PDB file of C-alpha atoms and ligand atoms in Angstrom:
ATOM      1  CA  MET A   1      23.061  -1.626 -24.794  1.00 68.00           C
ATOM      2  CA  SER A   2      24.523   1.157 -22.689  1.00 83.00           C
ATOM      3  CA  GLU A   3      25.198   0.797 -19.010  1.00 92.00           C
ATOM      4  CA  ILE A   4      23.609   3.027 -16.398  1.00 94.00           C
ATOM      5  CA  LEU A   5      25.302   3.909 -13.132  1.00 96.00           C
ATOM      6  CA  VAL A   6      22.999   4.223 -10.151  1.00 96.00           C
ATOM      7  CA  GLN A   7      23.578   4.403  -6.423  1.00 97.00           C
ATOM      8  CA  ILE A   8      21.340   2.233  -4.276  1.00 98.00           C
ATOM      9  CA  ASP A   9      21.676   2.441  -0.504  1.00 98.00           C
ATOM     10  CA  GLY A  10      25.126   3.945  -0.973  1.00 97.00           C
ATOM     11  CA  LYS A  11      26.292   1.147  -3.269  1.00 97.00           C
ATOM     12  CA  GLU A  12      27.323   1.857  -6.890  1.00 97.00           C
ATOM     13  CA  VAL A  13      25.337  -0.406  -9.191  1.00 97.00           C
ATOM     14  CA  HIS A  14      25.942  -0.898 -12.922  1.00 96.00           C
ATOM     15  CA  ALA A  15      22.545  -1.546 -14.489  1.00 96.00           C
ATOM     16  CA  LYS A  16      21.276  -2.138 -18.011  1.00 96.00           C
ATOM     17  CA  GLU A  17      19.256   0.779 -19.391  1.00 94.00           C
ATOM     18  CA  THR A  18      16.169  -1.432 -19.735  1.00 94.00           C
ATOM     19  CA  MET A  19      16.145  -2.325 -16.040  1.00 97.00           C
ATOM     20  CA  THR A  20      13.774  -1.082 -13.384  1.00 97.00           C
ATOM     21  CA  ILE A  21      15.073   0.098 -10.010  1.00 98.00           C
ATOM     22  CA  LEU A  22      13.841  -3.210  -8.561  1.00 98.00           C
ATOM     23  CA  GLU A  23      15.837  -5.262 -11.073  1.00 98.00           C
ATOM     24  CA  ALA A  24      18.968  -3.178 -10.513  1.00 98.00           C
ATOM     25  CA  ALA A  25      18.619  -3.616  -6.743  1.00 98.00           C
ATOM     26  CA  GLN A  26      18.106  -7.366  -7.111  1.00 97.00           C
ATOM     27  CA  CYS A  27      21.264  -7.598  -9.255  1.00 96.00           C
ATOM     28  CA  ALA A  28      23.170  -5.911  -6.429  1.00 97.00           C
ATOM     29  CA  GLY A  29      21.677  -8.219  -3.805  1.00 97.00           C
ATOM     30  CA  ILE A  30      19.558  -5.440  -2.285  1.00 98.00           C
ATOM     31  CA  ARG A  31      16.080  -6.511  -1.229  1.00 97.00           C
ATOM     32  CA  ILE A  32      13.029  -4.383  -1.930  1.00 98.00           C
ATOM     33  CA  PRO A  33       9.703  -5.856  -0.765  1.00 98.00           C
ATOM     34  CA  THR A  34       7.069  -6.549  -3.435  1.00 98.00           C
ATOM     35  CA  LEU A  35       3.526  -7.789  -3.538  1.00 97.00           C
ATOM     36  CA  CYS A  36       2.029  -7.430  -7.023  1.00 98.00           C
ATOM     37  CA  HIS A  37       5.306  -7.979  -8.865  1.00 98.00           C
ATOM     38  CA  HIS A  38       6.209 -11.266 -10.587  1.00 97.00           C
ATOM     39  CA  GLU A  39       9.368 -11.611 -12.638  1.00 95.00           C
ATOM     40  CA  LYS A  40       7.588 -13.516 -15.422  1.00 96.00           C
ATOM     41  CA  LEU A  41       4.804 -10.945 -15.775  1.00 97.00           C
ATOM     42  CA  ASP A  42       4.641  -7.440 -17.191  1.00 96.00           C
ATOM     43  CA  SER A  43       5.174  -4.674 -14.657  1.00 92.00           C
ATOM     44  CA  TYR A  44       1.927  -3.674 -12.997  1.00 95.00           C
ATOM     45  CA  GLY A  45       2.647  -1.152 -10.249  1.00 95.00           C
ATOM     46  CA  ALA A  46      -0.560  -1.653  -8.282  1.00 95.00           C
ATOM     47  CA  CYS A  47       0.378  -2.229  -4.646  1.00 97.00           C
ATOM     48  CA  ARG A  48       3.186   0.348  -4.169  1.00 98.00           C
ATOM     49  CA  ILE A  49       4.796  -1.795  -1.457  1.00 98.00           C
ATOM     50  CA  CYS A  50       8.024  -1.500  -3.439  1.00 98.00           C
ATOM     51  CA  THR A  51       8.077   2.284  -2.977  1.00 98.00           C
ATOM     52  CA  VAL A  52      11.592   3.693  -2.626  1.00 98.00           C
ATOM     53  CA  GLU A  53      13.043   7.177  -2.176  1.00 98.00           C
ATOM     54  CA  ALA A  54      14.835   8.532  -5.239  1.00 97.00           C
ATOM     55  CA  GLU A  55      16.692  11.749  -5.989  1.00 95.00           C
ATOM     56  CA  ILE A  56      15.763  12.835  -9.477  1.00 86.00           C
ATOM     57  CA  GLY A  57      16.662  16.273 -10.902  1.00 83.00           C
ATOM     58  CA  GLY A  58      17.499  17.604  -7.446  1.00 88.00           C
ATOM     59  CA  ARG A  59      14.145  16.535  -6.015  1.00 93.00           C
ATOM     60  CA  THR A  60      13.294  13.688  -3.659  1.00 96.00           C
ATOM     61  CA  VAL A  61      10.456  11.590  -5.018  1.00 97.00           C
ATOM     62  CA  TYR A  62       8.790   8.347  -3.984  1.00 98.00           C
ATOM     63  CA  VAL A  63       8.463   5.862  -6.818  1.00 98.00           C
ATOM     64  CA  ALA A  64       7.394   2.265  -7.318  1.00 98.00           C
ATOM     65  CA  ALA A  65      10.677   0.410  -7.861  1.00 98.00           C
ATOM     66  CA  CYS A  66       9.067  -2.360  -9.926  1.00 98.00           C
ATOM     67  CA  VAL A  67       7.940   0.017 -12.688  1.00 98.00           C
ATOM     68  CA  ARG A  68      10.383   2.938 -12.525  1.00 97.00           C
ATOM     69  CA  PRO A  69      13.265   2.563 -14.995  1.00 96.00           C
ATOM     70  CA  VAL A  70      16.810   3.324 -13.896  1.00 97.00           C
ATOM     71  CA  GLU A  71      18.471   6.473 -15.146  1.00 95.00           C
ATOM     72  CA  ASN A  72      22.034   7.716 -14.969  1.00 93.00           C
ATOM     73  CA  ASN A  73      23.224   8.997 -11.598  1.00 89.00           C
ATOM     74  CA  LEU A  74      19.977   8.106  -9.894  1.00 96.00           C
ATOM     75  CA  VAL A  75      20.349   7.932  -6.112  1.00 97.00           C
ATOM     76  CA  VAL A  76      17.973   5.471  -4.457  1.00 98.00           C
ATOM     77  CA  ARG A  77      17.278   4.717  -0.815  1.00 98.00           C
ATOM     78  CA  THR A  78      15.293   1.540  -0.261  1.00 98.00           C
ATOM     79  CA  ARG A  79      14.678   2.296   3.435  1.00 97.00           C
ATOM     80  CA  SER A  80      14.141   5.630   5.153  1.00 97.00           C
ATOM     81  CA  GLU A  81      11.713   6.830   7.774  1.00 97.00           C
ATOM     82  CA  LYS A  82       9.287   8.005   5.104  1.00 98.00           C
ATOM     83  CA  VAL A  83       9.626   4.854   2.969  1.00 98.00           C
ATOM     84  CA  ASN A  84       9.033   2.681   6.021  1.00 98.00           C
ATOM     85  CA  ASN A  85       5.995   4.737   6.935  1.00 98.00           C
ATOM     86  CA  ILE A  86       4.541   4.546   3.406  1.00 98.00           C
ATOM     87  CA  ARG A  87       4.897   0.744   3.443  1.00 98.00           C
ATOM     88  CA  LYS A  88       3.439   0.564   6.959  1.00 98.00           C
ATOM     89  CA  VAL A  89       0.274   2.489   6.010  1.00 98.00           C
ATOM     90  CA  LEU A  90      -0.127   0.539   2.752  1.00 98.00           C
ATOM     91  CA  LEU A  91       0.100  -2.725   4.708  1.00 98.00           C
ATOM     92  CA  GLU A  92      -2.466  -1.488   7.225  1.00 98.00           C
ATOM     93  CA  GLU A  93      -4.867  -0.695   4.374  1.00 96.00           C
ATOM     94  CA  LEU A  94      -4.277  -4.091   2.748  1.00 96.00           C
ATOM     95  CA  LEU A  95      -4.777  -5.881   6.075  1.00 96.00           C
ATOM     96  CA  ALA A  96      -8.226  -4.292   6.362  1.00 95.00           C
ATOM     97  CA  HIS A  97      -9.108  -6.391   3.300  1.00 94.00           C
ATOM     98  CA  ALA A  98      -7.123  -9.527   4.071  1.00 95.00           C
ATOM     99  CA  PRO A  99      -6.460  -9.568   7.847  1.00 94.00           C
ATOM    100  CA  ASP A 100      -5.233 -13.176   7.947  1.00 93.00           C
ATOM    101  CA  SER A 101      -2.851 -13.108   5.015  1.00 95.00           C
ATOM    102  CA  VAL A 102       0.386 -14.701   6.211  1.00 95.00           C
ATOM    103  CA  GLU A 103       2.406 -12.808   3.604  1.00 96.00           C
ATOM    104  CA  LEU A 104       0.950  -9.465   4.692  1.00 97.00           C
ATOM    105  CA  LEU A 105       1.300 -10.255   8.383  1.00 97.00           C
ATOM    106  CA  GLU A 106       4.982 -11.102   7.918  1.00 97.00           C
ATOM    107  CA  MET A 107       5.572  -7.771   6.206  1.00 97.00           C
ATOM    108  CA  ALA A 108       3.444  -6.010   8.838  1.00 98.00           C
ATOM    109  CA  GLN A 109       5.766  -7.306  11.519  1.00 97.00           C
ATOM    110  CA  GLU A 110       8.792  -5.943   9.678  1.00 97.00           C
ATOM    111  CA  TYR A 111       7.222  -2.471   9.296  1.00 97.00           C
ATOM    112  CA  GLY A 112       5.349  -2.302  12.600  1.00 97.00           C
ATOM    113  CA  ALA A 113       1.983  -2.154  10.813  1.00 97.00           C
ATOM    114  CA  ASP A 114      -1.158  -2.510  12.907  1.00 96.00           C
ATOM    115  CA  ARG A 115      -3.601  -4.959  11.298  1.00 93.00           C
ATOM    116  CA  ASN A 116      -6.492  -3.334  13.197  1.00 93.00           C
ATOM    117  CA  ARG A 117      -5.773   0.287  12.304  1.00 95.00           C
ATOM    118  CA  PHE A 118      -8.459   0.532   9.624  1.00 93.00           C
ATOM    119  CA  GLU A 119     -11.981  -0.776   9.749  1.00 92.00           C
ATOM    120  CA  LYS A 120     -12.200  -4.274   8.284  1.00 89.00           C
ATOM    121  CA  GLU A 121     -13.668  -4.599   4.821  1.00 86.00           C
ATOM    122  CA  ALA A 122     -12.687  -8.214   4.420  1.00 81.00           C
ATOM    123  CA  SER A 123     -12.910  -8.845   0.691  1.00 85.00           C
ATOM    124  CA  PHE A 124      -9.826 -11.086   1.073  1.00 91.00           C
ATOM    125  CA  CYS A 125      -8.646 -10.049  -2.392  1.00 95.00           C
ATOM    126  CA  VAL A 126      -6.084  -7.233  -2.372  1.00 96.00           C
ATOM    127  CA  LEU A 127      -6.354  -6.753  -6.148  1.00 96.00           C
ATOM    128  CA  CYS A 128      -2.709  -7.530  -6.805  1.00 97.00           C
ATOM    129  CA  GLY A 129      -3.749  -8.955 -10.165  1.00 97.00           C
ATOM    130  CA  LEU A 130      -1.237 -11.803 -10.040  1.00 98.00           C
ATOM    131  CA  CYS A 131      -3.857 -14.478 -10.777  1.00 97.00           C
ATOM    132  CA  VAL A 132      -5.508 -12.520 -13.597  1.00 98.00           C
ATOM    133  CA  ARG A 133      -2.219 -11.582 -15.235  1.00 98.00           C
ATOM    134  CA  TYR A 134      -0.640 -15.032 -14.854  1.00 98.00           C
ATOM    135  CA  CYS A 135      -3.641 -16.682 -16.506  1.00 98.00           C
ATOM    136  CA  ALA A 136      -3.662 -14.120 -19.334  1.00 98.00           C
ATOM    137  CA  GLU A 137       0.061 -13.629 -19.938  1.00 98.00           C
ATOM    138  CA  ILE A 138       1.560 -17.035 -19.186  1.00 98.00           C
ATOM    139  CA  LYS A 139      -1.284 -19.520 -19.665  1.00 98.00           C
ATOM    140  CA  LYS A 140      -3.091 -17.420 -22.337  1.00 97.00           C
ATOM    141  CA  LYS A 141      -6.429 -18.711 -21.043  1.00 97.00           C
ATOM    142  CA  ASP A 142      -8.123 -15.663 -19.482  1.00 97.00           C
ATOM    143  CA  ALA A 143     -10.043 -17.869 -17.068  1.00 97.00           C
ATOM    144  CA  ILE A 144     -10.027 -15.104 -14.417  1.00 97.00           C
ATOM    145  CA  GLY A 145     -10.744 -11.421 -14.799  1.00 96.00           C
ATOM    146  CA  PHE A 146     -11.594  -8.335 -12.806  1.00 96.00           C
ATOM    147  CA  VAL A 147     -15.193  -7.201 -12.555  1.00 94.00           C
ATOM    148  CA  ASP A 148     -16.618  -3.857 -11.408  1.00 92.00           C
ATOM    149  CA  ARG A 149     -14.692  -0.742 -10.407  1.00 89.00           C
ATOM    150  CA  GLY A 150     -13.636   1.131  -7.303  1.00 85.00           C
ATOM    151  CA  ALA A 151     -14.606  -0.422  -3.980  1.00 82.00           C
ATOM    152  CA  ARG A 152     -16.607  -3.145  -5.786  1.00 87.00           C
ATOM    153  CA  ARG A 153     -13.700  -4.316  -7.929  1.00 92.00           C
ATOM    154  CA  ALA A 154     -13.153  -8.061  -7.530  1.00 92.00           C
ATOM    155  CA  ILE A 155     -11.785 -11.088  -9.338  1.00 94.00           C
ATOM    156  CA  ASN A 156     -14.111 -13.450 -11.094  1.00 94.00           C
ATOM    157  CA  PHE A 157     -13.553 -16.827 -12.715  1.00 95.00           C
ATOM    158  CA  ILE A 158     -15.194 -17.152 -16.139  1.00 94.00           C
ATOM    159  CA  PRO A 159     -17.145 -20.386 -15.523  1.00 92.00           C
ATOM    160  CA  GLU A 160     -17.110 -21.672 -19.126  1.00 92.00           C
ATOM    161  CA  ILE A 161     -13.324 -21.322 -19.360  1.00 94.00           C
ATOM    162  CA  ALA A 162     -12.597 -22.316 -15.749  1.00 93.00           C
ATOM    163  CA  ALA A 163     -14.601 -25.548 -16.090  1.00 91.00           C
ATOM    164  CA  LYS A 164     -12.320 -26.634 -18.946  1.00 92.00           C
ATOM    165  CA  GLU A 165      -8.964 -25.189 -17.945  1.00 94.00           C
ATOM    166  CA  CYS A 166      -8.555 -24.712 -14.200  1.00 94.00           C
ATOM    167  CA  TRP A 167      -8.895 -28.162 -12.675  1.00 89.00           C
ATOM    168  CA  ASN A 168      -5.674 -29.424 -14.237  1.00 92.00           C
ATOM    169  CA  CYS A 169      -3.794 -26.166 -13.894  1.00 95.00           C
ATOM    170  CA  LYS A 170      -4.238 -24.155 -10.678  1.00 95.00           C
ATOM    171  CA  GLU A 171      -0.774 -22.668 -11.237  1.00 96.00           C
ATOM    172  CA  CYS A 172      -2.076 -19.300 -10.062  1.00 96.00           C
ATOM    173  CA  PHE A 173      -3.078 -20.594  -6.617  1.00 95.00           C
ATOM    174  CA  PRO A 174       0.359 -20.313  -4.966  1.00 95.00           C
ATOM    175  CA  LEU A 175       0.755 -16.768  -6.297  1.00 97.00           C
ATOM    176  CA  CYS A 176      -2.170 -15.377  -4.319  1.00 97.00           C
ATOM    177  CA  PRO A 177      -1.018 -13.576  -1.147  1.00 96.00           C
ATOM    178  CA  THR A 178      -4.424 -14.151   0.476  1.00 94.00           C
ATOM    179  CA  SER A 179      -7.064 -16.864   0.579  1.00 85.00           C
ATOM    180  CA  ALA A 180      -9.249 -15.018  -1.963  1.00 91.00           C
ATOM    181  CA  LEU A 181      -8.313 -16.951  -5.067  1.00 92.00           C
ATOM    182  CA  GLN A 182      -8.930 -20.438  -3.692  1.00 90.00           C
ATOM    183  CA  ALA A 183     -12.220 -19.274  -2.151  1.00 89.00           C
ATOM    184  CA  ALA A 184     -13.373 -17.768  -5.462  1.00 91.00           C
ATOM    185  CA  TYR A 185     -12.437 -20.948  -7.304  1.00 90.00           C
ATOM    186  CA  VAL A 186     -14.254 -23.221  -4.851  1.00 89.00           C
ATOM    187  CA  LEU A 187     -17.339 -21.014  -5.139  1.00 88.00           C
ATOM    188  CA  THR A 188     -17.221 -21.018  -8.943  1.00 88.00           C
ATOM    189  CA  GLU A 189     -16.724 -24.767  -8.945  1.00 85.00           C
ATOM    190  CA  ALA A 190     -19.708 -25.328  -6.640  1.00 87.00           C
ATOM    191  CA  LEU A 191     -22.032 -22.951  -8.469  1.00 83.00           C
ATOM    192  CA  ALA A 192     -21.067 -23.300 -12.085  1.00 78.00           C
ATOM    193  CA  PHE A 193     -19.657 -26.772 -12.603  1.00 72.00           C
ATOM    194  CA  PRO A 194     -20.765 -28.871  -9.640  1.00 63.00           C
ATOM    195  CA  GLY A 195     -20.612 -32.144 -11.583  1.00 60.00           C
ATOM    196  CA  SER A 196     -16.879 -31.880 -12.188  1.00 55.00           C
ATOM    197  CA  THR A 197     -15.719 -32.817  -8.683  1.00 49.00           C
TER     198      THR A 197
HETATM  199  S1  SF4 B 201      -7.333 -13.311  -5.821  1.00 60.00           S
HETATM  200 FE1  SF4 B 201      -5.296 -13.261  -4.865  1.00 60.00          FE
HETATM  201  S2  SF4 B 201      -3.842 -13.258  -6.623  1.00 60.00           S
HETATM  202 FE2  SF4 B 201      -5.874 -12.708  -7.429  1.00 60.00          FE
HETATM  203  S3  SF4 B 201      -5.929 -10.439  -7.425  1.00 60.00           S
HETATM  204 FE3  SF4 B 201      -6.851 -11.135  -5.479  1.00 60.00          FE
HETATM  205  S4  SF4 B 201      -5.164 -11.177  -3.992  1.00 60.00           S
HETATM  206 FE4  SF4 B 201      -4.216 -11.100  -6.035  1.00 60.00          FE
HETATM  207  S1  FES B 202       5.446  -4.579  -6.191  1.00 60.00           S
HETATM  208 FE1  FES B 202       5.738  -2.653  -7.104  1.00 60.00          FE
HETATM  209  S2  FES B 202       3.789  -1.765  -7.142  1.00 60.00           S
HETATM  210 FE2  FES B 202       3.438  -3.780  -6.343  1.00 60.00          FE
END
């Protein structure tokens, strides 16, 4: 496997050609914030919190580090005024959905994001997909899925599967950056399999 030379925040990094920018940065001890990324799961690229500035073919572009593969002589900046501002606005949008998320509030502090900038639409789920993908890819159970599209998109436990599989598992619970997953599970439990508790 050939080696790729990239520059991240002024540091020369030798990366494997199969790596993403995020993986190359992590190998070099450079932190890029993430929300929907999990090292055991396939790349997803939903939240864009990992956005970085990259110089590609003489142009400056903004790419999601968790999905963008490295390429030779790529120059990456993980922080810049524009990167910080992109992350700030993304966090403000996410906080409109999950205003009490500790994980989001910690990041908001770092980027100066205002949790009250956008009108609250507290769905609590920020659609990171971690729960759905963990259950499908790691547990191979598909006990949770997404329903609907657009503004109505939400997670949903499949009661017949959840009643059999979830009580003894719950491995997805700590992955959720908000309180949405536990709330959805408690609701499913109460409505669909009340006799199990
Ligand atoms: S319930 Fe939590 S883990 Fe699942 S998609 Fe929503 S925010 Fe992500
Ligand atoms: S962490 Fe990269 S898009 Fe969510």
